[in-house]
Amino acid sequence: MLKVGEKPVFEEETEILVKNFDLKKESVIGNFTEYLGNDFRVISEEGKTHKLAFENLNAVSLDGLALEALTLKEFKNRYPKAYQVRNFGTKSDAKLIANVPDSLPSSLDYSYLFLKDKAELRLFWVEGSLIEAYLVFGQQQRGE
């Protein structure tokens, strides 16, 4: 189960997340609304959760383990059927490089895990350490 603190965060109804986590509306662009909380942000489309971006990986847990403590090796052992790609894209990816400014990383990994066939937990790793995690709901993540 995916949680922020002690509360489950796997929720398609944005209104429930706003209430449970006291999220504040940040912006509205067309059909999309962005809400901010202490540990994550939510992008909703017409009241349905589209994406949760986790900003404090220590506050988010997957099956009882904080994401910040999760290593790539442990993730592969726990979830052997999760999809993974190594050294995807280019090493000039500014978003990833910004997290390791002193040197170019030798390995960039991308993993995703389907959750309840409704969403996809996407994880980005640099040198085996998790640097970014977010949850995407709906069919768009599978290219359907």
Coordinates of C-alpha atoms in Angstrom, one line a residue:
M1 CA 0.0 0.0 0.0
L2 CA 1.2 3.5 -0.9
K3 CA 1.0 6.0 2.0
V4 CA 2.0 9.5 2.9
G5 CA 2.7 9.4 6.7
E6 CA 0.1 7.0 8.0
K7 CA -2.6 7.8 5.5
P8 CA -3.2 5.9 2.2
V9 CA -2.6 8.2 -0.8
F10 CA -3.9 5.9 -3.6
E11 CA -7.0 7.8 -4.3
E12 CA -8.7 8.7 -7.7
E13 CA -11.1 11.2 -6.2
T14 CA -9.1 14.5 -5.7
E15 CA -11.7 15.8 -3.3
I16 CA -10.9 13.0 -0.8
L17 CA -7.1 13.7 -1.0
V18 CA -7.7 17.5 -0.5
K19 CA -9.8 16.8 2.6
N20 CA -7.5 14.0 4.1
F21 CA -4.3 15.9 3.5
D22 CA -5.5 19.5 3.8
L23 CA -4.2 20.3 0.3
K24 CA -4.3 23.9 -0.9
K25 CA -5.3 24.9 -4.5
E26 CA -2.3 26.3 -6.2
S27 CA -3.4 26.9 -9.8
V28 CA -6.0 26.1 -12.5
I29 CA -5.2 25.8 -16.2
G30 CA -8.1 24.7 -18.3
N31 CA -9.4 21.4 -17.0
F32 CA -6.4 20.8 -14.7
T33 CA -6.1 21.9 -11.1
E34 CA -2.9 21.7 -9.0
Y35 CA -3.0 21.2 -5.2
L36 CA -0.1 21.4 -2.9
G37 CA 0.6 19.7 0.4
N38 CA 3.6 19.4 2.7
D39 CA 4.9 16.2 1.1
F40 CA 3.3 16.0 -2.4
R41 CA 1.4 17.8 -5.1
V42 CA -1.7 16.7 -6.9
I43 CA -2.7 17.4 -10.5
S44 CA -6.4 16.7 -11.1
E45 CA -8.4 16.7 -14.3
E46 CA -12.1 17.5 -13.8
G47 CA -12.0 16.3 -10.2
K48 CA -10.2 13.0 -10.9
T49 CA -6.6 12.6 -9.7
H50 CA -4.3 12.5 -12.7
K51 CA -0.8 12.7 -11.0
L52 CA 0.7 12.8 -7.5
A53 CA 4.3 14.1 -7.4
F54 CA 6.1 13.2 -4.2
E55 CA 8.4 15.9 -2.9
N56 CA 9.4 14.3 0.4
L57 CA 10.4 10.7 -0.3
N58 CA 11.0 10.1 3.4
A59 CA 7.3 10.7 4.1
V60 CA 6.0 8.3 1.4
S61 CA 6.0 4.6 2.0
L62 CA 5.4 1.6 -0.2
D63 CA 4.4 -1.6 1.6
G64 CA 5.8 -0.2 4.8
L65 CA 9.2 1.0 3.6
A66 CA 9.9 4.7 3.1
L67 CA 10.7 5.4 -0.5
E68 CA 13.8 7.3 0.5
A69 CA 15.2 4.2 2.1
L70 CA 14.4 2.0 -0.9
T71 CA 17.4 1.1 -3.0
L72 CA 17.2 0.0 -6.6
K73 CA 18.5 -3.5 -5.6
E74 CA 15.8 -3.9 -3.0
F75 CA 13.1 -2.6 -5.3
K76 CA 14.1 -5.2 -7.9
N77 CA 14.0 -7.9 -5.2
R78 CA 10.6 -6.8 -3.8
Y79 CA 9.0 -6.2 -7.2
P80 CA 10.7 -8.5 -9.8
K81 CA 7.9 -8.0 -12.4
A82 CA 8.1 -4.2 -12.3
Y83 CA 9.2 -2.7 -15.6
Q84 CA 12.7 -1.2 -15.6
V85 CA 15.0 0.5 -18.1
R86 CA 18.7 1.3 -17.5
N87 CA 20.5 4.4 -19.0
F88 CA 17.4 5.6 -20.8
G89 CA 17.5 8.9 -22.6
T90 CA 20.7 10.9 -22.5
K91 CA 23.1 11.8 -19.7
S92 CA 22.5 15.5 -20.4
D93 CA 18.9 15.2 -18.9
A94 CA 19.0 18.5 -16.9
K95 CA 16.4 17.3 -14.4
L96 CA 18.4 14.2 -13.4
I97 CA 21.8 15.9 -13.7
A98 CA 20.6 18.7 -11.4
N99 CA 20.4 16.1 -8.5
V100 CA 24.0 15.1 -8.9
P101 CA 25.8 18.3 -9.9
D102 CA 29.3 17.2 -9.2
S103 CA 29.6 14.5 -11.8
L104 CA 27.8 12.8 -14.6
P105 CA 26.1 9.7 -13.3
S106 CA 27.2 6.3 -14.6
S107 CA 23.7 4.9 -14.3
L108 CA 20.2 6.3 -14.7
D109 CA 17.3 3.9 -14.1
Y110 CA 13.6 4.2 -14.6
S111 CA 11.1 1.8 -13.0
Y112 CA 7.4 1.6 -12.9
L113 CA 5.0 -0.5 -11.0
F114 CA 1.4 -1.0 -11.8
L115 CA -0.9 -0.6 -8.8
K116 CA -4.3 -2.1 -8.7
D117 CA -4.4 -1.9 -12.5
K118 CA -5.5 1.8 -12.1
A119 CA -2.2 3.6 -11.8
E120 CA 1.5 3.5 -12.3
L121 CA 4.2 4.4 -9.7
R122 CA 7.1 5.8 -11.6
L123 CA 10.5 5.9 -10.0
F124 CA 13.7 7.5 -11.2
W125 CA 17.1 6.4 -9.9
V126 CA 20.6 7.9 -10.2
E127 CA 23.5 5.6 -9.3
G128 CA 21.0 3.2 -7.6
S129 CA 19.5 5.9 -5.3
L130 CA 15.9 7.1 -5.8
I131 CA 15.6 10.8 -6.7
E132 CA 12.1 11.1 -7.9
A133 CA 8.8 9.4 -7.6
Y134 CA 5.3 10.0 -8.8
L135 CA 2.0 8.2 -9.3
V136 CA 0.0 8.5 -12.5
F137 CA -3.6 7.4 -12.8
G138 CA -5.6 6.4 -15.9
Q139 CA -4.8 4.9 -19.2
Q140 CA -2.5 7.6 -20.5
Q141 CA 0.6 6.0 -18.9
R142 CA 0.2 2.8 -20.9
G143 CA -0.1 4.6 -24.3
E144 CA -3.7 3.3 -24.7

